[in-house]
Amino acid sequence: MQRQLHTKTKISLLVALIGLISLLPAQSKRFQGQGPTPIVSTVSKPIQKQWKGDYGFMEDSVIFSNDFEGGRLNGVVQSNDSTYTVLITSENTPINISPWYAFTVESKKEREIDVVLTYQETAKHRYYPKISYDRNNWKPLDSINYTEYDKGTDDFGAGSLAVSVKLRLKVGPQKLWVAGQELQTSQDVNEWITEISKNDYVNHQTIGTSREGRPLEALTIGKAKTKRMVMVISRQHPPEVTGYLAMQPFVETIAGNSQTAKKFRKKFTTYVVPLMNPDGVDNGHWRHNNGGIDLNRDWEAFEQPETTAVREFMKERVAATDGKFYFAIDFHSTWDDIYYTLADKFKGNMPGLVPKWLEALKSELPGYDPNIRPSEKTIPTMVSRNYFYEAHGAEALVFEIGDNTDREFIKKKGEVSALKLMELMLELK
Ligand SMILES: [Zn+2]
């Protein structure tokens, strides 16, 4: 009897093990999300500014440059006739592994060169290189011209990255732009703000100033008196361009001409701070603002002017309208598309909105299964989502887009997300 049980146990263990193994590949392919956020001080600390200018190699008349906003290139040495090794370093440490780089390269004669990207200790190569001849139209470097060294074997995170990479580039008199992600600097954002503000019902205003003196701009979509409000922010983290690329169509759809958008703007006003960290973006920072701080850890202590400006703006809006924020969203980028939501136990001003919305997205985008990671904790607030919920009762989430998510899909997702959200909020109001 005992023996038989033993055998049975063995068999069931084996079955369980086989079951588990068969599940493993599917599970490991999905990004599991980041762990809990550790509590950190957000009092300013020093940052290292990069030297800006041209790195010229006169014998070969090859010139590298980082002399533009959003660029990051911290050193170039020539390793042999046709190979240049580039160093990319961060504004300070400790820091996330999101080494952002951007530089131009040109040569008097048409020629092919190899550029090896190297990073400071503990950092690795993360962003697949994009190239452009006009700074506006970007395409990924052809994979035939891309070599990775010492690549990790994980699907996501630091363990998936290469230590360094080699780019084979065709250079000539026409300036070639090379960047970790498409350049979207404060100048580009301001052009977008100007464009979208041409609509009668869209206005913009400066709500504060960054540490380095750049204006923090906010859009108002709808009437300033409306009591029902929505808050949108993006780009707390400079290299997270794909999150910004989703925010744009999302906001454009709310400001668009659909019947839903027109109805929505009668009931709700949407406020947007599209560029939370203009200093970090223009200086090519990997993560922090000019106070050397991760802004998305400062929504408790409010030591930094960028987060403080948004806090004061939202308070002022509530006081001026006697209204409420029903929904708030913060756009970011990470290893893969993911939604950091709040657990169902947190009931804000429109309970159930976020889960219903994500469910609606699933049915609207065929084959799309949203990766949702609810948080069980909102205190200390530290991150924007928790602050929006705790201070305003807004149904809040972090909308993360993968670094490499297809740009067309990002656009579609941004548009559909806004449409479905407006429909639901009109229904639930
Ligand atoms: Zn982020």
Short mmCIF file of C-alpha atoms and ligand atoms in Angstrom, two decimals:
data_model
loop_
_atom_site.label_atom_id
_atom_site.label_comp_id
_atom_site.label_asym_id
_atom_site.label_seq_id
_atom_site.Cartn_x
_atom_site.Cartn_y
_atom_site.Cartn_z
CA MET A 1 0.00 0.00 0.00
CA GLN A 2 2.70 2.36 1.07
CA ARG A 3 4.74 1.41 -1.92
CA GLN A 4 1.80 1.93 -4.26
CA LEU A 5 1.15 5.41 -2.83
CA HIS A 6 4.76 6.18 -3.26
CA THR A 7 4.63 5.24 -6.94
CA LYS A 8 1.44 7.24 -7.40
CA THR A 9 3.07 10.26 -5.80
CA LYS A 10 6.04 9.83 -8.09
CA ILE A 11 3.82 9.66 -11.15
CA SER A 12 1.79 12.69 -10.18
CA LEU A 13 4.98 14.60 -9.46
CA LEU A 14 6.27 13.65 -12.87
CA VAL A 15 3.02 14.76 -14.51
CA ALA A 16 3.16 18.05 -12.63
CA LEU A 17 6.77 18.53 -13.68
CA ILE A 18 6.00 17.85 -17.34
CA GLY A 19 3.06 20.25 -17.09
CA LEU A 20 5.31 22.90 -15.61
CA ILE A 21 8.03 22.44 -18.22
CA SER A 22 5.49 22.70 -21.04
CA LEU A 23 4.32 25.99 -19.54
CA LEU A 24 7.78 27.44 -19.13
CA PRO A 25 8.58 28.67 -22.65
CA ALA A 26 5.23 30.46 -22.94
CA GLN A 27 5.64 32.12 -19.56
CA SER A 28 9.24 33.15 -19.96
CA LYS A 29 8.32 34.96 -23.19
CA ARG A 30 6.13 37.36 -21.29
CA PHE A 31 7.68 40.29 -19.44
CA GLN A 32 6.90 39.80 -15.76
CA GLY A 33 7.10 43.48 -14.91
CA GLN A 34 9.46 45.25 -12.56
CA GLY A 35 9.59 44.45 -8.86
CA PRO A 36 8.41 46.75 -6.04
CA THR A 37 9.83 50.28 -6.11
CA PRO A 38 12.41 50.82 -3.36
CA ILE A 39 12.12 54.01 -1.31
CA VAL A 40 14.83 56.50 -2.30
CA SER A 41 15.67 60.09 -1.43
CA THR A 42 14.81 62.60 -4.15
CA VAL A 43 16.94 65.46 -2.81
CA SER A 44 19.03 66.77 -5.71
CA LYS A 45 22.49 65.35 -6.32
CA PRO A 46 25.24 66.23 -8.77
CA ILE A 47 25.13 65.21 -12.39
CA GLN A 48 27.86 65.06 -14.97
CA LYS A 49 27.25 67.27 -17.97
CA GLN A 50 28.67 65.99 -21.22
CA TRP A 51 31.19 67.89 -23.28
CA LYS A 52 29.48 69.06 -26.48
CA GLY A 53 31.20 69.48 -29.79
CA ASP A 54 32.87 67.72 -32.71
CA TYR A 55 35.27 64.80 -32.52
CA GLY A 56 37.34 65.16 -35.69
CA PHE A 57 39.70 62.60 -37.18
CA MET A 58 41.48 64.77 -39.68
CA GLU A 59 43.55 62.16 -41.47
CA ASP A 60 40.34 60.41 -42.56
CA SER A 61 38.23 63.57 -42.38
CA VAL A 62 35.63 61.75 -40.28
CA ILE A 63 33.73 63.90 -37.82
CA PHE A 64 31.49 62.71 -35.00
CA SER A 65 29.35 65.24 -33.18
CA ASN A 66 26.99 65.43 -30.22
CA ASP A 67 26.47 69.15 -30.61
CA PHE A 68 22.68 69.12 -30.66
CA GLU A 69 19.82 68.66 -28.20
CA GLY A 70 19.11 65.08 -27.25
CA GLY A 71 22.54 63.86 -28.24
CA ARG A 72 24.70 61.76 -26.00
CA LEU A 73 28.24 60.77 -26.93
CA ASN A 74 30.99 60.94 -24.33
CA GLY A 75 34.12 60.00 -26.22
CA VAL A 76 35.42 58.61 -29.52
CA VAL A 77 38.74 56.94 -30.26
CA GLN A 78 39.96 55.53 -33.53
CA SER A 79 40.86 51.86 -33.08
CA ASN A 80 42.14 51.16 -36.60
CA ASP A 81 41.79 52.48 -40.17
CA SER A 82 38.08 52.03 -40.31
CA THR A 83 36.96 51.40 -36.72
CA TYR A 84 35.93 53.99 -34.15
CA THR A 85 35.04 53.14 -30.58
CA VAL A 86 32.46 55.30 -28.91
CA LEU A 87 31.87 55.67 -25.18
CA ILE A 88 28.45 56.42 -23.74
CA THR A 89 28.12 57.34 -20.05
CA SER A 90 25.25 58.38 -17.80
CA GLU A 91 24.50 61.63 -15.98
CA ASN A 92 25.17 60.00 -12.60
CA THR A 93 24.94 56.64 -10.83
CA PRO A 94 23.29 54.44 -9.69
CA ILE A 95 21.07 54.40 -12.73
CA ASN A 96 18.83 52.15 -14.80
CA ILE A 97 20.35 50.35 -17.74
CA SER A 98 18.87 52.63 -20.35
CA PRO A 99 21.97 54.04 -22.03
CA TRP A 100 20.73 56.56 -24.48
CA TYR A 101 23.02 57.65 -27.28
CA ALA A 102 22.74 59.96 -30.25
CA PHE A 103 25.41 61.43 -32.50
CA THR A 104 26.02 62.47 -36.04
CA VAL A 105 28.85 61.28 -38.23
CA GLU A 106 30.08 62.57 -41.58
CA SER A 107 33.11 62.10 -43.80
CA LYS A 108 34.56 64.10 -46.67
CA LYS A 109 34.64 60.98 -48.86
CA GLU A 110 32.00 58.27 -49.17
CA ARG A 111 33.20 55.32 -47.14
CA GLU A 112 32.24 52.54 -44.80
CA ILE A 113 33.23 52.66 -41.15
CA ASP A 114 32.64 50.49 -38.11
CA VAL A 115 31.47 52.16 -34.94
CA VAL A 116 31.68 50.14 -31.74
CA LEU A 117 29.35 51.34 -28.97
CA THR A 118 30.70 50.79 -25.47
CA TYR A 119 29.23 51.77 -22.12
CA GLN A 120 30.34 52.46 -18.58
CA GLU A 121 30.77 49.54 -16.20
CA THR A 122 27.49 47.76 -15.31
CA ALA A 123 25.67 49.26 -18.31
CA LYS A 124 24.98 47.37 -21.51
CA HIS A 125 23.69 48.09 -24.97
CA ARG A 126 19.89 48.45 -24.92
CA TYR A 127 18.47 50.53 -27.78
CA TYR A 128 18.62 49.18 -31.31
CA PRO A 129 20.23 51.86 -33.51
CA LYS A 130 18.07 54.01 -35.75
CA ILE A 131 19.53 56.11 -38.55
CA SER A 132 18.34 59.22 -40.34
CA TYR A 133 19.66 61.64 -42.96
CA ASP A 134 17.33 64.49 -42.01
CA ARG A 135 16.82 63.94 -38.24
CA ASN A 136 13.06 63.50 -38.80
CA ASN A 137 12.69 60.26 -40.73
CA TRP A 138 14.27 57.32 -38.95
CA LYS A 139 14.72 53.68 -39.81
CA PRO A 140 16.35 50.84 -37.91
CA LEU A 141 19.88 50.06 -39.05
CA ASP A 142 19.84 47.04 -41.39
CA SER A 143 20.54 44.00 -39.22
CA ILE A 144 23.25 42.92 -41.67
CA ASN A 145 25.26 45.92 -40.43
CA TYR A 146 24.71 45.17 -36.75
CA THR A 147 26.85 42.86 -34.60
CA GLU A 148 26.31 42.15 -30.90
CA TYR A 149 29.06 41.07 -28.49
CA ASP A 150 28.52 39.01 -25.33
CA LYS A 151 24.75 39.03 -25.58
CA GLY A 152 22.79 37.67 -22.62
CA THR A 153 20.33 34.83 -23.08
CA ASP A 154 17.32 36.16 -21.13
CA ASP A 155 14.19 37.31 -22.96
CA PHE A 156 13.94 40.63 -21.10
CA GLY A 157 15.95 42.88 -18.82
CA ALA A 158 19.68 43.35 -18.35
CA GLY A 159 20.28 39.63 -18.87
CA SER A 160 19.02 39.93 -22.45
CA LEU A 161 21.47 42.63 -23.50
CA ALA A 162 24.78 42.68 -25.33
CA VAL A 163 27.82 44.26 -23.64
CA SER A 164 28.75 46.17 -26.79
CA VAL A 165 27.74 46.33 -30.44
CA LYS A 166 29.32 47.20 -33.77
CA LEU A 167 27.50 49.26 -36.36
CA ARG A 168 28.71 49.27 -39.95
CA LEU A 169 27.83 52.68 -41.35
CA LYS A 170 28.02 54.19 -44.81
CA VAL A 171 29.18 57.74 -44.28
CA GLY A 172 29.83 60.63 -46.60
CA PRO A 173 29.45 64.41 -46.83
CA GLN A 174 25.77 64.16 -45.92
CA LYS A 175 25.35 64.12 -42.14
CA LEU A 176 24.19 60.75 -40.81
CA TRP A 177 22.21 60.73 -37.56
CA VAL A 178 22.53 57.67 -35.33
CA ALA A 179 20.39 57.35 -32.20
CA GLY A 180 19.14 54.81 -29.68
CA GLN A 181 15.59 56.00 -30.29
CA GLU A 182 14.10 58.60 -32.62
CA LEU A 183 15.02 62.14 -31.51
CA GLN A 184 12.06 63.87 -29.86
CA THR A 185 13.51 66.83 -27.99
CA SER A 186 11.81 69.81 -26.32
CA GLN A 187 11.86 71.57 -29.68
CA ASP A 188 9.95 68.72 -31.34
CA VAL A 189 7.48 68.59 -28.47
CA ASN A 190 6.90 72.34 -28.69
CA GLU A 191 6.23 72.07 -32.41
CA TRP A 192 3.67 69.37 -31.70
CA ILE A 193 2.08 71.52 -28.98
CA THR A 194 1.84 74.46 -31.41
CA GLU A 195 0.27 72.24 -34.06
CA ILE A 196 -2.34 70.63 -31.82
CA SER A 197 -3.17 74.01 -30.24
CA LYS A 198 -4.47 75.22 -33.61
CA ASN A 199 -7.74 73.53 -32.67
CA ASP A 200 -10.15 76.03 -31.08
CA TYR A 201 -10.75 73.85 -28.06
CA VAL A 202 -7.07 73.16 -27.36
CA ASN A 203 -4.97 75.65 -25.40
CA HIS A 204 -1.56 75.50 -23.85
CA GLN A 205 0.13 77.24 -20.98
CA THR A 206 3.39 77.15 -19.05
CA ILE A 207 2.83 75.62 -15.62
CA GLY A 208 6.38 75.83 -14.30
CA THR A 209 10.05 75.79 -15.12
CA SER A 210 12.54 72.95 -15.08
CA ARG A 211 15.73 73.19 -13.05
CA GLU A 212 17.64 74.35 -16.10
CA GLY A 213 15.00 76.92 -16.97
CA ARG A 214 12.98 75.16 -19.66
CA PRO A 215 9.23 75.83 -19.62
CA LEU A 216 6.94 73.00 -18.56
CA GLU A 217 4.01 73.10 -20.95
CA ALA A 218 0.49 71.82 -20.37
CA LEU A 219 -2.28 71.37 -22.92
CA THR A 220 -5.94 71.88 -22.07
CA ILE A 221 -8.31 69.94 -24.32
CA GLY A 222 -11.83 71.14 -23.66
CA LYS A 223 -13.23 73.93 -21.51
CA ALA A 224 -11.23 75.17 -18.53
CA LYS A 225 -14.38 75.24 -16.35
CA THR A 226 -15.33 71.59 -16.74
CA LYS A 227 -15.58 69.74 -13.43
CA ARG A 228 -14.76 66.31 -14.84
CA MET A 229 -11.03 66.11 -15.57
CA VAL A 230 -8.41 63.76 -17.00
CA MET A 231 -4.64 64.03 -16.49
CA VAL A 232 -2.05 62.78 -18.98
CA ILE A 233 1.71 62.94 -18.48
CA SER A 234 4.63 61.53 -20.42
CA ARG A 235 8.40 61.39 -20.69
CA GLN A 236 9.52 61.54 -17.07
CA HIS A 237 12.31 59.28 -18.33
CA PRO A 238 14.19 60.75 -21.30
CA PRO A 239 14.92 57.70 -23.50
CA GLU A 240 11.35 56.42 -23.22
CA VAL A 241 10.41 57.68 -26.64
CA THR A 242 8.00 54.86 -27.48
CA GLY A 243 5.76 55.87 -24.56
CA TYR A 244 5.75 59.39 -25.96
CA LEU A 245 4.93 58.00 -29.42
CA ALA A 246 1.83 56.35 -27.92
CA MET A 247 0.84 59.46 -25.96
CA GLN A 248 0.73 61.57 -29.15
CA PRO A 249 -2.00 59.60 -31.03
CA PHE A 250 -3.81 59.09 -27.71
CA VAL A 251 -4.04 62.85 -27.15
CA GLU A 252 -4.66 63.61 -30.84
CA THR A 253 -7.64 61.26 -30.74
CA ILE A 254 -9.10 63.06 -27.71
CA ALA A 255 -8.57 66.33 -29.60
CA GLY A 256 -9.90 64.76 -32.83
CA ASN A 257 -13.04 65.06 -34.91
CA SER A 258 -14.84 61.82 -34.07
CA GLN A 259 -18.37 62.06 -32.63
CA THR A 260 -17.08 60.36 -29.49
CA ALA A 261 -14.34 62.96 -29.05
CA LYS A 262 -16.80 65.82 -29.55
CA LYS A 263 -19.15 64.36 -26.93
CA PHE A 264 -16.25 63.65 -24.62
CA ARG A 265 -14.97 67.22 -24.72
CA LYS A 266 -18.39 68.48 -23.65
CA LYS A 267 -18.26 66.40 -20.48
CA PHE A 268 -14.55 66.07 -19.73
CA THR A 269 -11.49 68.27 -20.00
CA THR A 270 -8.12 66.61 -20.55
CA TYR A 271 -4.88 68.16 -19.30
CA VAL A 272 -1.61 66.96 -20.81
CA VAL A 273 2.00 67.51 -19.78
CA PRO A 274 3.71 65.83 -22.75
CA LEU A 275 7.27 66.46 -21.60
CA MET A 276 7.82 66.13 -17.87
CA ASN A 277 11.61 66.14 -18.07
CA PRO A 278 12.77 68.59 -20.76
CA ASP A 279 16.26 69.01 -19.23
CA GLY A 280 16.86 65.28 -19.18
CA VAL A 281 15.62 64.92 -22.74
CA ASP A 282 17.67 67.77 -24.21
CA ASN A 283 20.83 66.76 -22.32
CA GLY A 284 20.53 63.13 -23.40
CA HIS A 285 20.13 61.81 -19.86
CA TRP A 286 19.52 58.10 -19.38
CA ARG A 287 16.93 58.54 -16.65
CA HIS A 288 17.15 61.60 -14.41
CA ASN A 289 16.36 65.32 -14.44
CA ASN A 290 18.98 68.00 -13.89
CA GLY A 291 18.71 67.44 -10.16
CA GLY A 292 20.08 63.97 -10.84
CA ILE A 293 16.78 62.45 -9.68
CA ASP A 294 14.36 59.92 -11.11
CA LEU A 295 11.24 62.12 -11.26
CA ASN A 296 9.01 59.10 -10.92
CA ARG A 297 10.22 58.63 -7.34
CA ASP A 298 9.44 62.21 -6.33
CA TRP A 299 5.63 62.15 -6.10
CA GLU A 300 5.83 61.81 -2.31
CA ALA A 301 8.55 64.28 -1.27
CA PHE A 302 8.21 66.71 -4.21
CA GLU A 303 11.82 67.89 -4.08
CA GLN A 304 11.98 68.63 -7.81
CA PRO A 305 10.38 71.53 -9.71
CA GLU A 306 8.94 69.37 -12.50
CA THR A 307 6.83 67.14 -10.23
CA THR A 308 5.93 70.07 -7.98
CA ALA A 309 4.62 72.05 -10.95
CA VAL A 310 2.20 69.26 -11.88
CA ARG A 311 1.06 68.85 -8.28
CA GLU A 312 0.33 72.58 -8.00
CA PHE A 313 -1.37 72.65 -11.39
CA MET A 314 -3.72 69.81 -10.49
CA LYS A 315 -4.54 71.38 -7.10
CA GLU A 316 -5.25 74.68 -8.80
CA ARG A 317 -7.56 72.99 -11.36
CA VAL A 318 -9.53 71.26 -8.61
CA ALA A 319 -9.87 74.53 -6.70
CA ALA A 320 -10.83 76.53 -9.78
CA THR A 321 -13.47 74.08 -11.06
CA ASP A 322 -14.63 72.49 -7.82
CA GLY A 323 -14.25 69.31 -9.86
CA LYS A 324 -12.37 66.02 -9.80
CA PHE A 325 -9.82 64.06 -11.76
CA TYR A 326 -11.49 60.84 -12.85
CA PHE A 327 -8.63 59.31 -14.77
CA ALA A 328 -4.85 59.77 -14.96
CA ILE A 329 -2.29 58.10 -17.16
CA ASP A 330 1.50 58.22 -17.29
CA PHE A 331 3.23 57.04 -20.50
CA HIS A 332 6.57 55.18 -20.27
CA SER A 333 8.65 52.60 -22.11
CA THR A 334 10.15 49.36 -20.94
CA TRP A 335 11.19 45.93 -22.25
CA ASP A 336 7.71 45.10 -23.53
CA ASP A 337 4.17 46.53 -23.61
CA ILE A 338 2.72 46.36 -20.10
CA TYR A 339 0.12 48.10 -17.93
CA TYR A 340 0.95 48.83 -14.31
CA THR A 341 -2.51 49.27 -12.84
CA LEU A 342 -3.90 49.39 -9.32
CA ALA A 343 -5.55 46.38 -7.68
CA ASP A 344 -9.37 46.27 -7.72
CA LYS A 345 -9.51 47.08 -3.99
CA PHE A 346 -8.51 50.67 -4.82
CA LYS A 347 -11.75 52.41 -5.75
CA GLY A 348 -11.39 55.93 -7.08
CA ASN A 349 -13.82 58.35 -8.69
CA MET A 350 -14.87 55.91 -11.42
CA PRO A 351 -14.44 52.39 -10.01
CA GLY A 352 -13.83 49.65 -12.54
CA LEU A 353 -12.85 52.04 -15.34
CA VAL A 354 -9.32 50.74 -15.93
CA PRO A 355 -10.10 46.98 -15.99
CA LYS A 356 -13.13 47.57 -18.24
CA TRP A 357 -11.03 49.71 -20.54
CA LEU A 358 -8.25 47.15 -20.88
CA GLU A 359 -10.86 44.46 -21.55
CA ALA A 360 -12.33 46.64 -24.32
CA LEU A 361 -8.86 47.10 -25.85
CA LYS A 362 -8.39 43.35 -25.94
CA SER A 363 -11.51 42.88 -28.05
CA GLU A 364 -10.71 45.85 -30.28
CA LEU A 365 -7.16 44.77 -31.21
CA PRO A 366 -7.35 41.21 -32.61
CA GLY A 367 -4.78 38.86 -31.13
CA TYR A 368 -3.77 41.40 -28.52
CA ASP A 369 -3.65 40.18 -24.93
CA PRO A 370 -2.84 43.08 -22.61
CA ASN A 371 -0.11 42.34 -20.06
CA ILE A 372 -1.61 43.76 -16.85
CA ARG A 373 0.26 43.96 -13.54
CA PRO A 374 -1.87 45.45 -10.76
CA SER A 375 -0.13 46.97 -7.76
CA GLU A 376 -1.30 46.16 -4.23
CA LYS A 377 0.37 49.25 -2.76
CA THR A 378 -0.12 52.98 -3.26
CA ILE A 379 1.74 54.34 -0.22
CA PRO A 380 4.28 55.89 -0.11
CA THR A 381 3.09 57.50 -3.30
CA MET A 382 6.52 58.13 -4.88
CA VAL A 383 5.33 57.26 -8.38
CA SER A 384 2.84 59.41 -10.29
CA ARG A 385 0.14 56.71 -10.55
CA ASN A 386 -0.06 56.34 -6.78
CA TYR A 387 -0.10 60.09 -6.29
CA PHE A 388 -2.92 60.58 -8.82
CA TYR A 389 -4.96 57.97 -6.98
CA GLU A 390 -4.15 58.98 -3.40
CA ALA A 391 -4.36 62.76 -3.84
CA HIS A 392 -7.20 62.91 -6.37
CA GLY A 393 -9.00 59.57 -6.43
CA ALA A 394 -8.18 59.32 -10.13
CA GLU A 395 -8.38 55.86 -11.69
CA ALA A 396 -4.70 55.71 -12.60
CA LEU A 397 -2.18 53.56 -14.40
CA VAL A 398 1.22 53.49 -16.03
CA PHE A 399 1.01 52.77 -19.75
CA GLU A 400 4.28 51.17 -20.84
CA ILE A 401 5.28 50.57 -24.44
CA GLY A 402 8.10 48.21 -25.39
CA ASP A 403 11.36 49.76 -26.60
CA ASN A 404 11.01 47.85 -29.86
CA THR A 405 7.24 47.79 -30.33
CA ASP A 406 6.33 48.34 -33.98
CA ARG A 407 5.79 52.06 -34.54
CA GLU A 408 2.60 51.54 -36.58
CA PHE A 409 1.14 49.37 -33.83
CA ILE A 410 2.02 52.02 -31.23
CA LYS A 411 0.04 54.57 -33.23
CA LYS A 412 -2.95 52.27 -33.63
CA LYS A 413 -2.86 51.35 -29.95
CA GLY A 414 -2.72 55.01 -28.93
CA GLU A 415 -5.76 55.86 -31.07
CA VAL A 416 -7.87 52.85 -30.11
CA SER A 417 -6.96 53.32 -26.44
CA ALA A 418 -8.25 56.90 -26.47
CA LEU A 419 -11.45 56.01 -28.33
CA LYS A 420 -12.34 53.14 -26.00
CA LEU A 421 -11.50 55.23 -22.94
CA MET A 422 -13.74 58.09 -24.05
CA GLU A 423 -16.62 55.71 -24.83
CA LEU A 424 -16.38 54.09 -21.42
CA MET A 425 -16.04 57.34 -19.49
CA LEU A 426 -19.09 58.73 -21.24
CA GLU A 427 -20.97 55.58 -20.28
CA LEU A 428 -19.83 55.58 -16.64
CA LYS A 429 -19.98 59.30 -15.94
ZN ZN B 1 9.77 55.07 -17.27
#
